[in-house]
PDB file of C-alpha atoms and ligand atoms in Angstrom:
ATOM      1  CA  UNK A   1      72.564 116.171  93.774  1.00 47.00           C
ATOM      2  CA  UNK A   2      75.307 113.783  94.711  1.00 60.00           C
ATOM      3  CA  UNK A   3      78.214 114.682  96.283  1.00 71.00           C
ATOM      4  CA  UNK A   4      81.716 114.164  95.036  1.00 92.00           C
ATOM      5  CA  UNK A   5      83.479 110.509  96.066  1.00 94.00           C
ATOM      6  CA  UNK A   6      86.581 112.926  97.939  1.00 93.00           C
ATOM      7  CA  UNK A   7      83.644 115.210  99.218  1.00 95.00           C
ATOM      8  CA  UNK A   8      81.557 112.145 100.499  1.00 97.00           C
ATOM      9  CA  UNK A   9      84.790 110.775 102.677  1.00 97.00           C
ATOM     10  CA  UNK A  10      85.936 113.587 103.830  1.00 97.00           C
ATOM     11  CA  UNK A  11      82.307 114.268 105.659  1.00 98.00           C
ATOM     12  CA  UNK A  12      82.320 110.620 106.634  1.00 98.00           C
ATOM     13  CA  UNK A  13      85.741 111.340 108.304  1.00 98.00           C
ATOM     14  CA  UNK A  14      85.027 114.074 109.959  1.00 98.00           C
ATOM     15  CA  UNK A  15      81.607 112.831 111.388  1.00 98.00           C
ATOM     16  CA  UNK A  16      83.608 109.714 112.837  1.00 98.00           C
ATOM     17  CA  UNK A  17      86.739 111.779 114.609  1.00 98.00           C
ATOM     18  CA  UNK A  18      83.688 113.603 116.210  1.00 98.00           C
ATOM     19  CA  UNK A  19      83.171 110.496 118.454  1.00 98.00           C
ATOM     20  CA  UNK A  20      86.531 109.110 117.746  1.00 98.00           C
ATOM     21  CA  UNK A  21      89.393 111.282 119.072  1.00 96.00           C
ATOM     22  CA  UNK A  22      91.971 108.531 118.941  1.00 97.00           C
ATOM     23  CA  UNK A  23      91.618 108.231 115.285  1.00 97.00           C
ATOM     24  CA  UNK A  24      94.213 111.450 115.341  1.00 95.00           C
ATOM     25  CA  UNK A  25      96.710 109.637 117.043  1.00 96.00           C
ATOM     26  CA  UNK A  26      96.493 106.518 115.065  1.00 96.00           C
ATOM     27  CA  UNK A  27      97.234 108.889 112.538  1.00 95.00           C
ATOM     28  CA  UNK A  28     100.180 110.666 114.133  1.00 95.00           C
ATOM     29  CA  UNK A  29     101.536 107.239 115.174  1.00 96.00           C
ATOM     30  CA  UNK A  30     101.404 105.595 111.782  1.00 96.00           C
ATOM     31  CA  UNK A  31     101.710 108.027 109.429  1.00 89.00           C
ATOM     32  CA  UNK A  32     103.984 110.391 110.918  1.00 81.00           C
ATOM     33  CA  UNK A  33     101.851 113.523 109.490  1.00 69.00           C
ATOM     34  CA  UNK A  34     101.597 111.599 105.860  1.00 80.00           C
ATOM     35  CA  UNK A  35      98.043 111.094 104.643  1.00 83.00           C
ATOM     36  CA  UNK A  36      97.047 107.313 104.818  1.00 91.00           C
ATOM     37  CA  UNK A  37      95.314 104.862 102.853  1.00 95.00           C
ATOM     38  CA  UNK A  38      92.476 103.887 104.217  1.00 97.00           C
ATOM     39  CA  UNK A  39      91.920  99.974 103.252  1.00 98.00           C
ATOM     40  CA  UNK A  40      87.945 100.217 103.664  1.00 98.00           C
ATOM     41  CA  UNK A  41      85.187 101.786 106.161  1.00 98.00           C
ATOM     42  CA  UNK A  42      82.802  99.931 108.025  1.00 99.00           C
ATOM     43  CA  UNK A  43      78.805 100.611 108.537  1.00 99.00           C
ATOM     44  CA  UNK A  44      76.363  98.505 110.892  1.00 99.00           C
ATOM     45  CA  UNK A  45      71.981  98.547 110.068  1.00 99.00           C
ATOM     46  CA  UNK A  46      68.525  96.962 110.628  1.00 99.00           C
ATOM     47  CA  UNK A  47      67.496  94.172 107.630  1.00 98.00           C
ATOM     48  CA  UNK A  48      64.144  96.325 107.555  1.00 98.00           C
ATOM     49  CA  UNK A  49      62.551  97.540 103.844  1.00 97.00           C
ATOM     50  CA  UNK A  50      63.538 101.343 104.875  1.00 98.00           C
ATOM     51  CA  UNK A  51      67.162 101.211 106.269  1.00 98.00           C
ATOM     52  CA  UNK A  52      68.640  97.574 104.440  1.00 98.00           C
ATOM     53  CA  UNK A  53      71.892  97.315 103.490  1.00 98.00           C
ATOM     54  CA  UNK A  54      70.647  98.403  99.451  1.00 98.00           C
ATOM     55  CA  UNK A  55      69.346 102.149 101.307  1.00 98.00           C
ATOM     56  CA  UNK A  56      73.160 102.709 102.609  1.00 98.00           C
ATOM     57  CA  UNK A  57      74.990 100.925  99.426  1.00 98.00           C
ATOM     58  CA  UNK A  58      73.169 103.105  97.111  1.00 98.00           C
ATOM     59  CA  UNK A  59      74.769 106.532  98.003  1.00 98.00           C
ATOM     60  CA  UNK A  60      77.577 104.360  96.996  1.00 98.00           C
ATOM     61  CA  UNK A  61      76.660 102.602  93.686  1.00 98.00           C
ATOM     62  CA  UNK A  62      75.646 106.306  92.653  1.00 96.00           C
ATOM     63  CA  UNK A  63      79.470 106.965  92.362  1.00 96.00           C
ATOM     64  CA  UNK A  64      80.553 103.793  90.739  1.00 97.00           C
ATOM     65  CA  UNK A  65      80.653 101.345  93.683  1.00 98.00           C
ATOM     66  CA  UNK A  66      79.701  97.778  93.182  1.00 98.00           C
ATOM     67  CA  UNK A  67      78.696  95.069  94.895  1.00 98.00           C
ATOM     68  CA  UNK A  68      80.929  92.204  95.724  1.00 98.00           C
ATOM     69  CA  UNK A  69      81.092  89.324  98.283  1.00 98.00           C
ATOM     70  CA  UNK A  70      78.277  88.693 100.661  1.00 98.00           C
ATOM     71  CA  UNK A  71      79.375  87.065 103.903  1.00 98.00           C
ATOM     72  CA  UNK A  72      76.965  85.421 106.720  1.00 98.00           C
ATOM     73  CA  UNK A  73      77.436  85.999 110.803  1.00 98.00           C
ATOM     74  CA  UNK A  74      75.241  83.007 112.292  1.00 98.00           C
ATOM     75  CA  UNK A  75      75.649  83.472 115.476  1.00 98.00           C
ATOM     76  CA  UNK A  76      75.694  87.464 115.925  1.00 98.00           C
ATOM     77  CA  UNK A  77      72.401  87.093 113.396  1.00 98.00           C
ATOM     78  CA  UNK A  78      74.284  89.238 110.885  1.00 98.00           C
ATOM     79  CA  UNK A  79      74.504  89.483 107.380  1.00 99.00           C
ATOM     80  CA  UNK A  80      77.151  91.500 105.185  1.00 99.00           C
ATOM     81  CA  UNK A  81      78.160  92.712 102.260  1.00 98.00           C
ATOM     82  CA  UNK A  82      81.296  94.713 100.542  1.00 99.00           C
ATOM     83  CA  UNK A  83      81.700  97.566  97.510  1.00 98.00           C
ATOM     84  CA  UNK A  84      84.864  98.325  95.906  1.00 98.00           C
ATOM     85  CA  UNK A  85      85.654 100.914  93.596  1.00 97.00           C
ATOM     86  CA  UNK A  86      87.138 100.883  90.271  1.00 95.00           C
ATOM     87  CA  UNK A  87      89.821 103.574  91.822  1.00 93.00           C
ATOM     88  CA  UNK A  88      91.911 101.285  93.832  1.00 89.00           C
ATOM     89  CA  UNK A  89      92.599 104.497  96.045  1.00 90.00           C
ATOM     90  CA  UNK A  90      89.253 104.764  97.681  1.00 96.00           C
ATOM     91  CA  UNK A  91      88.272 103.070 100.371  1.00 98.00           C
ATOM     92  CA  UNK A  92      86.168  99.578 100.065  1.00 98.00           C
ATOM     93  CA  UNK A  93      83.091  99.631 102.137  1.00 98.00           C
ATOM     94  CA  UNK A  94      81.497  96.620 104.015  1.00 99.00           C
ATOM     95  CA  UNK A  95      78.012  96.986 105.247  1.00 99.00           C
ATOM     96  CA  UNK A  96      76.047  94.622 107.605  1.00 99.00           C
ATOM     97  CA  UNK A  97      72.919  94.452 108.814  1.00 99.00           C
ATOM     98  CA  UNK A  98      71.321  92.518 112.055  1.00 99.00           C
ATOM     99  CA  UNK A  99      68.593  89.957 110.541  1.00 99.00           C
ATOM    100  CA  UNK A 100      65.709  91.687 113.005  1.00 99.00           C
ATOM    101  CA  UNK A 101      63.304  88.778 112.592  1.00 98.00           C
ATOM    102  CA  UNK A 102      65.454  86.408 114.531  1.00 98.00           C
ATOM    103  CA  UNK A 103      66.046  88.662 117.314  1.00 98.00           C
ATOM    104  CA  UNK A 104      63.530  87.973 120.767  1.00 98.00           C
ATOM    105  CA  UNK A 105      59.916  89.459 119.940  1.00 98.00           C
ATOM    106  CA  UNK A 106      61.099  92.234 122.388  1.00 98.00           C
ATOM    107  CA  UNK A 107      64.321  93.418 120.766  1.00 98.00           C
ATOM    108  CA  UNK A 108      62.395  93.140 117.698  1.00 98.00           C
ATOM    109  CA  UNK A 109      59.867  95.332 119.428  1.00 98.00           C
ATOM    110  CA  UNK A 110      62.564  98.488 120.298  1.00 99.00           C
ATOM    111  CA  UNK A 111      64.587  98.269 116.972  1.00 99.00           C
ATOM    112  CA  UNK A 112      61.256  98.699 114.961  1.00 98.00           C
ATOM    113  CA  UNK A 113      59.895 101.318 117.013  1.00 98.00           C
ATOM    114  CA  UNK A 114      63.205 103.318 115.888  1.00 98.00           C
ATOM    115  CA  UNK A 115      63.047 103.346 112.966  1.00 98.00           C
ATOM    116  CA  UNK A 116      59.539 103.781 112.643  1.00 98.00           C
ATOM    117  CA  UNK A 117      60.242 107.349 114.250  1.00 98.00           C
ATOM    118  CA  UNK A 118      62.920 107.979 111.503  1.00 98.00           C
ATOM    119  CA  UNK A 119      61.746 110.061 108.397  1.00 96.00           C
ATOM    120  CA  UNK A 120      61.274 108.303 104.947  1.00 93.00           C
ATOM    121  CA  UNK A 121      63.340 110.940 103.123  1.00 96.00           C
ATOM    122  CA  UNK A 122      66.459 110.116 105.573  1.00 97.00           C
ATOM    123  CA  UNK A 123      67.904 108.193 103.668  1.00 98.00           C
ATOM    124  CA  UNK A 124      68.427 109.609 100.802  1.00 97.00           C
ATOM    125  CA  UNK A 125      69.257 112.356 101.820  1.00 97.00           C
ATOM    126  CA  UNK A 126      73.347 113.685 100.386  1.00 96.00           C
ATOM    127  CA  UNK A 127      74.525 113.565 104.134  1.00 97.00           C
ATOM    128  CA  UNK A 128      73.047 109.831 105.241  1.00 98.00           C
ATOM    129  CA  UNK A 129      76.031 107.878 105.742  1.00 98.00           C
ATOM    130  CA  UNK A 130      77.252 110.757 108.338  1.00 98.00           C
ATOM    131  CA  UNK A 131      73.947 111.737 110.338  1.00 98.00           C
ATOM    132  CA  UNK A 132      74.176 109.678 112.981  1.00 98.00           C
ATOM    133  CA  UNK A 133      70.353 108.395 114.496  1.00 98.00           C
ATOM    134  CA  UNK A 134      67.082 109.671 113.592  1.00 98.00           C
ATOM    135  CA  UNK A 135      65.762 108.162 116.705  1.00 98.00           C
ATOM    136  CA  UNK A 136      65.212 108.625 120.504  1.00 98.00           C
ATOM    137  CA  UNK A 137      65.958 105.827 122.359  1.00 98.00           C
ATOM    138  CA  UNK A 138      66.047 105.380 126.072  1.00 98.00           C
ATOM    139  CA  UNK A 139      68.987 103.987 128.320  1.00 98.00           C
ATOM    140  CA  UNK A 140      66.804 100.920 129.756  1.00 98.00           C
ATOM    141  CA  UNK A 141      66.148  99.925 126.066  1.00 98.00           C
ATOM    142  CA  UNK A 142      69.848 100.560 125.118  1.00 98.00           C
ATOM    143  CA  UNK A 143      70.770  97.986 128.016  1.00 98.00           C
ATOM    144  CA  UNK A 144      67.655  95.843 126.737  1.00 98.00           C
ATOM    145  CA  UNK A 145      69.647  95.544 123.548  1.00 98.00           C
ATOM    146  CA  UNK A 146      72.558  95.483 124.992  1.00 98.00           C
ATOM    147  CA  UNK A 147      72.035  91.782 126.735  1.00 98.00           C
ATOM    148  CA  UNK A 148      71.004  90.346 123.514  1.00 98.00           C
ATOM    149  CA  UNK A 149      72.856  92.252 120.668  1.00 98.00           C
ATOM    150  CA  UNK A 150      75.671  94.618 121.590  1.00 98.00           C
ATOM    151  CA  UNK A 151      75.511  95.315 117.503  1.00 98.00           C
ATOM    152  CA  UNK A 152      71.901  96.338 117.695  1.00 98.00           C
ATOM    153  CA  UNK A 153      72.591  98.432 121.302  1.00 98.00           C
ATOM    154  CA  UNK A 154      75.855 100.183 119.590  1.00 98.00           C
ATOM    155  CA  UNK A 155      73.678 100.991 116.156  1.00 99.00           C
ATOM    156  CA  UNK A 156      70.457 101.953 118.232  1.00 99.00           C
ATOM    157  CA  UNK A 157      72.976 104.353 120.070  1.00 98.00           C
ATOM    158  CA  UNK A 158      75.188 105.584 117.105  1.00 98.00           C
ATOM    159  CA  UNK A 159      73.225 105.271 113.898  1.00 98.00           C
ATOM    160  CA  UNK A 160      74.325 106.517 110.542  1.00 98.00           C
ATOM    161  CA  UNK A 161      78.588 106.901 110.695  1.00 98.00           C
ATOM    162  CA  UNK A 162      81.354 105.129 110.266  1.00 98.00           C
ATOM    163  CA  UNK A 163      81.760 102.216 112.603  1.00 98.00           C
ATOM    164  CA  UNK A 164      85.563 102.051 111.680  1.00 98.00           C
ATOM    165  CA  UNK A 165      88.236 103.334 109.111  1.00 98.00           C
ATOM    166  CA  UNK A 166      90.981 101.004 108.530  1.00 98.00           C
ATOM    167  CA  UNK A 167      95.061 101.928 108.024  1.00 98.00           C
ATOM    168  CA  UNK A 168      95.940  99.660 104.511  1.00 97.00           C
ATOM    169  CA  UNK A 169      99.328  98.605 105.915  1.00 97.00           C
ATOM    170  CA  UNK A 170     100.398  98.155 102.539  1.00 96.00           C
ATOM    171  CA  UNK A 171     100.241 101.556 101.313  1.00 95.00           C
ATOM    172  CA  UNK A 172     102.375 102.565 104.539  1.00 95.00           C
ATOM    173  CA  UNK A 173     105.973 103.791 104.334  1.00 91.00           C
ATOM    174  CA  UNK A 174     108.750 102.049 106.156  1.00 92.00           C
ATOM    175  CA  UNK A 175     106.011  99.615 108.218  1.00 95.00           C
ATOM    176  CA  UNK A 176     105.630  96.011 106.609  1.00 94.00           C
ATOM    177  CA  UNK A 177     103.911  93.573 109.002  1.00 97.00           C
ATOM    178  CA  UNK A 178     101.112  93.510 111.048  1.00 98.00           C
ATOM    179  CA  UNK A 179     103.156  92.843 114.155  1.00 98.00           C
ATOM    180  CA  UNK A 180     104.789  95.740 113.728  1.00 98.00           C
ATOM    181  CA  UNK A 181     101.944  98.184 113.398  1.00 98.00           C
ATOM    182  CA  UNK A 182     100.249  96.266 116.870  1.00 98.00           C
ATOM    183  CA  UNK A 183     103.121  97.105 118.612  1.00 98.00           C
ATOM    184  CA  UNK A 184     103.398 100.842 117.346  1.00 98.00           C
ATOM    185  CA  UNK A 185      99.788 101.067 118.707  1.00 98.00           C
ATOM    186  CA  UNK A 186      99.875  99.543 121.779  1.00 98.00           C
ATOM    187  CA  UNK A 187     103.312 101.485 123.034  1.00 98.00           C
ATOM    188  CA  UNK A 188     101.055 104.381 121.575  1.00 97.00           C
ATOM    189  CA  UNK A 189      98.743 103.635 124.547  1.00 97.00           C
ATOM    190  CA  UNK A 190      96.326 101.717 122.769  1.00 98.00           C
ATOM    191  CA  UNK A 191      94.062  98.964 123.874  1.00 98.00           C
ATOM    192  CA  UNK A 192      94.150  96.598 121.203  1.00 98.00           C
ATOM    193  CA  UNK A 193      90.746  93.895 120.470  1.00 98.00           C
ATOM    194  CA  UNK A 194      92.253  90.529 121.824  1.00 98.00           C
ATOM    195  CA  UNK A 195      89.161  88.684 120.501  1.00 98.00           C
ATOM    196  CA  UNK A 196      90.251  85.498 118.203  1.00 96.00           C
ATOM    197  CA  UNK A 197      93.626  86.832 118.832  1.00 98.00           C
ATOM    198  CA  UNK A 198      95.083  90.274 118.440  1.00 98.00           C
ATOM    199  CA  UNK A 199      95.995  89.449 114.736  1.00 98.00           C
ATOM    200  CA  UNK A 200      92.864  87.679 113.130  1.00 98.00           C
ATOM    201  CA  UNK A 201      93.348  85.779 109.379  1.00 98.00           C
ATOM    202  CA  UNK A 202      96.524  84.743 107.718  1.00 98.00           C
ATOM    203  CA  UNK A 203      98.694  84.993 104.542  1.00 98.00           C
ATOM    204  CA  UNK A 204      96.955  82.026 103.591  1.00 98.00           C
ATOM    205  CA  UNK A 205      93.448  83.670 103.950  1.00 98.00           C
ATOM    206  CA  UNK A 206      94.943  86.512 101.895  1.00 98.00           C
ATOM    207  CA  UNK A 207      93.823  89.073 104.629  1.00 98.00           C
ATOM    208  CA  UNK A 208      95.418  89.337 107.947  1.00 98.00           C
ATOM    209  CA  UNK A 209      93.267  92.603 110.396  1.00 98.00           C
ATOM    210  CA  UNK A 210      93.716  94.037 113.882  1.00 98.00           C
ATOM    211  CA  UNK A 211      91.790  96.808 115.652  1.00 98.00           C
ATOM    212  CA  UNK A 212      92.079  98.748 118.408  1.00 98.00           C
ATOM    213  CA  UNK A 213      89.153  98.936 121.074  1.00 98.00           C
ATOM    214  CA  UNK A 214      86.808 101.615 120.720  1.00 98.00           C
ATOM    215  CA  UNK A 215      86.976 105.433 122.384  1.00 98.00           C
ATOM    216  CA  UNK A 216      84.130 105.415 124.354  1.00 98.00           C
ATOM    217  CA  UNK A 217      81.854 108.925 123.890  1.00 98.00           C
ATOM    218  CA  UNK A 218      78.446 110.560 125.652  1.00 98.00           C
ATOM    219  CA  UNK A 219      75.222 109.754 124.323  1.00 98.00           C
ATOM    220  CA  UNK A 220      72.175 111.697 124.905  1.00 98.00           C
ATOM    221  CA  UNK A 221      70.025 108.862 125.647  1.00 98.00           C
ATOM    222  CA  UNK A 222      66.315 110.179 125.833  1.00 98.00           C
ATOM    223  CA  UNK A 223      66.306 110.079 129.793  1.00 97.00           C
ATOM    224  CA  UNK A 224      69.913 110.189 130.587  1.00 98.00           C
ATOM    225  CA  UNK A 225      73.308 110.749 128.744  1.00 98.00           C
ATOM    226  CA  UNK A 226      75.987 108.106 129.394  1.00 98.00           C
ATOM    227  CA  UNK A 227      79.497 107.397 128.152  1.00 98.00           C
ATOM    228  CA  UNK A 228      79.543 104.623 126.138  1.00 98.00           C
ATOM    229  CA  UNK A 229      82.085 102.817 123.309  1.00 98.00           C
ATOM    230  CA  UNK A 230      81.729 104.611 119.979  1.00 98.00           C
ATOM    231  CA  UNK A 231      83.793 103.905 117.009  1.00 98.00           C
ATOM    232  CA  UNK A 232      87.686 102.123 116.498  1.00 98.00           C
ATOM    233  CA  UNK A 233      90.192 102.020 114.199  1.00 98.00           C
ATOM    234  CA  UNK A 234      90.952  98.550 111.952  1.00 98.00           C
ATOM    235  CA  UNK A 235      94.789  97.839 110.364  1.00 98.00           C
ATOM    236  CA  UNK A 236      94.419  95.599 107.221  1.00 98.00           C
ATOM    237  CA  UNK A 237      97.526  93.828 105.226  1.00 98.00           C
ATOM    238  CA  UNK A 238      96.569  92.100 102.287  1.00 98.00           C
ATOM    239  CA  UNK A 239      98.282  89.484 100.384  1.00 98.00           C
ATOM    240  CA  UNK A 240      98.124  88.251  96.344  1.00 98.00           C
ATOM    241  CA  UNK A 241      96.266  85.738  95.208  1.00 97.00           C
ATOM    242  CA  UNK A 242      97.407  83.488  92.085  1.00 96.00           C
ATOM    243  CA  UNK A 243      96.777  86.056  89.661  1.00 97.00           C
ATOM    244  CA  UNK A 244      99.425  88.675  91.839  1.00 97.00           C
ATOM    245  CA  UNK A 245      96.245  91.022  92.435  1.00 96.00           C
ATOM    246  CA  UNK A 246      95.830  91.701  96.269  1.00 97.00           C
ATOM    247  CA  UNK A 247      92.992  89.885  97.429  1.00 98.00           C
ATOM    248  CA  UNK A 248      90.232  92.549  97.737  1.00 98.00           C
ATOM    249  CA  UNK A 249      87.581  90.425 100.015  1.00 98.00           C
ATOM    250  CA  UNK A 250      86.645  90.185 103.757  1.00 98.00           C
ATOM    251  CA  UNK A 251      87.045  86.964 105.578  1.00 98.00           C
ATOM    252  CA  UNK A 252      83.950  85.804 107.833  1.00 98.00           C
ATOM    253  CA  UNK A 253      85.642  83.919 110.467  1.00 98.00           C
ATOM    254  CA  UNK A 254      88.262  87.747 111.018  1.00 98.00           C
ATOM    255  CA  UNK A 255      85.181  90.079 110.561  1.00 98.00           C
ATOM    256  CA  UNK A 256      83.366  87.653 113.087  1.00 98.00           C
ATOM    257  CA  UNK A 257      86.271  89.489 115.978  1.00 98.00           C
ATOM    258  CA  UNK A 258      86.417  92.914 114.574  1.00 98.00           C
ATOM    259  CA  UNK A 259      82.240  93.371 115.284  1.00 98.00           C
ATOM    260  CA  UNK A 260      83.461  92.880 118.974  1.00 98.00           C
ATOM    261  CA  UNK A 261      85.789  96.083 119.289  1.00 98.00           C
ATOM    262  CA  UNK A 262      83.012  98.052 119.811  1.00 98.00           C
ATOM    263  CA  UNK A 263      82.462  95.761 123.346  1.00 98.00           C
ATOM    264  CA  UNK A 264      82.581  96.988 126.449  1.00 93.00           C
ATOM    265  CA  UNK A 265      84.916  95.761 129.481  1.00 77.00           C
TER     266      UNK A 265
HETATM  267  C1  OOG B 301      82.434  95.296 110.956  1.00 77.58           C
HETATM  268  C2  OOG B 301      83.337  94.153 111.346  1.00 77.58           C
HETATM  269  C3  OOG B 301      83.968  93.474 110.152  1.00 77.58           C
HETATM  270  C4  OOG B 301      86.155  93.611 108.818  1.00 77.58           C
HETATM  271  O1  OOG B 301      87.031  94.344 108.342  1.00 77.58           O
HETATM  272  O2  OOG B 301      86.226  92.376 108.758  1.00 77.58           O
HETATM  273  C5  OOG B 301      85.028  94.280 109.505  1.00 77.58           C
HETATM  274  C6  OOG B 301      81.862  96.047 112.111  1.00 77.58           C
HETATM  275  O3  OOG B 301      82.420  96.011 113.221  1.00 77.58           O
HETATM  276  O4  OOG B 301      80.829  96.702 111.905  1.00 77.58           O
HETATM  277  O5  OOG B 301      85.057  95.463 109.518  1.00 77.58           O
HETATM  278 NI1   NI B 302      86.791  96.329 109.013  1.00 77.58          NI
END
């Protein structure tokens, strides 16, 4: 049985302000106790046969997402792709995956060993896209990762959630630009991802995105528990194309920065 879309993004939500506190305060600062729009949600995987991009995307299609744009991350070794829903209301998704085969034989080496110990059935299961890892992993090869692929290191460590929900600053009331909404965060307290610039894209790329830096969060590592950065929250305007539609795509060269809000100092 599939869940309901509403039901399926409200467990998705609640899963991510688990490890993301700030996400609350975001709210409060932006929304001033008004429910927002979220413009899409973010998740990370492995390019192996039982965890690809298709395994996550398909709890989607099952409730009338699509596929749309693919986009390619040469030098993080990442590959992408987004979903969009007929009901302009819910959130687009973009999911990426780390191309495994070009990582060092012994990255290659951790990542497959977890998720060899994950269970086939996983996947499919109602609740994937909110369980988090099916894995044990220890802090050495967390820092292992870490030196070669802080995506692979932060998925090894977090798994299955949301890596990021994202205000639309177009459905907001009484906020209009980006510069606007930065500065609302960072007087909030927030750090905000500097990477590229704190505003990445342009009117003229149709998409202009910030982000804040992630909370960091304990993780039971196998051998040790340690605080590390979990998940952050993204603030997307987006602009019409010829046609007057908003443009409903990612841009590669923006999405390139936003991976790296997840960093740490
Ligand atoms: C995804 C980064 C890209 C966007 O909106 O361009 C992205 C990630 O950090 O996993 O979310
Ligand atoms: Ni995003």
């Amino acid at each position: 049985m599939t869940l309901a879309v509403s039901e399926l993004f409200e467990n998705i939500w609640k899963n991510y302000l688990a490890v993301t506190p700030s996400a609350i305060r975001v709210h409060e600062l932006l929304g001033a106790g008004q429910a927002l729009i979220n413009d899409h949600v973010a998740y990370r995987t492995f390019n192996l046969e039982k965890v690809g991009i298709d395994k996550l995307a398909a709890h989607l299609t099952a409730l009338g997402y699509e596929a749309k744009d693919e986009y390619h991350f040469e030098a993080k070794k990442l590959y992408a792709r987004h979903y969009e829903h007929a009901d302009p209301t819910l959130p687009k998704v973009f999911i990426s995956e780390l191309l495994v085969e070009k990582m060092s034989p012994e990255v290659q080496g951790i990542i497959k060993n977890l998720v060899e110990q994950m269970d086939e059935i996983a996947v499919s299961g109602d609740d994937f896209l909110y369980s988090g890892t099916h894995w044990q992993i220890s802090f050495a090869d967390y820092q292992t990762l870490l030196k070669e692929s802080e995506y692979a290191a932060w998925l090894a460590a977090w798994g299955y959630r949301a890596n990021h929900f994202t205000v639309s600053i177009n459905h907001l009331e009484g906020i209009d630009c980006i510069n606007q909404v930065n500065s609302i965060v960072r007087e909030g307290g927030f750090r905000l991802n500097a990477s590229g610039g704190e505003i990445k894209g342009t009117p003229e790329v149709k998409l202009e995105q910030s982000s804040t830096m992630a909370d960091t969060h304990p993780v039971k590592f196998s051998d040790r528990t340690a605080e590390i950065p979990s998940c952050f929250y993204e603030f997307a305007k987006r602009y019409p194309m010829d046609c007057g539609n908003l443009y409903t795509g990612f841009v590669a060269a923006s999405a390139d920065k936003i991976f790296e809000s997840t960093n740490q100092d």
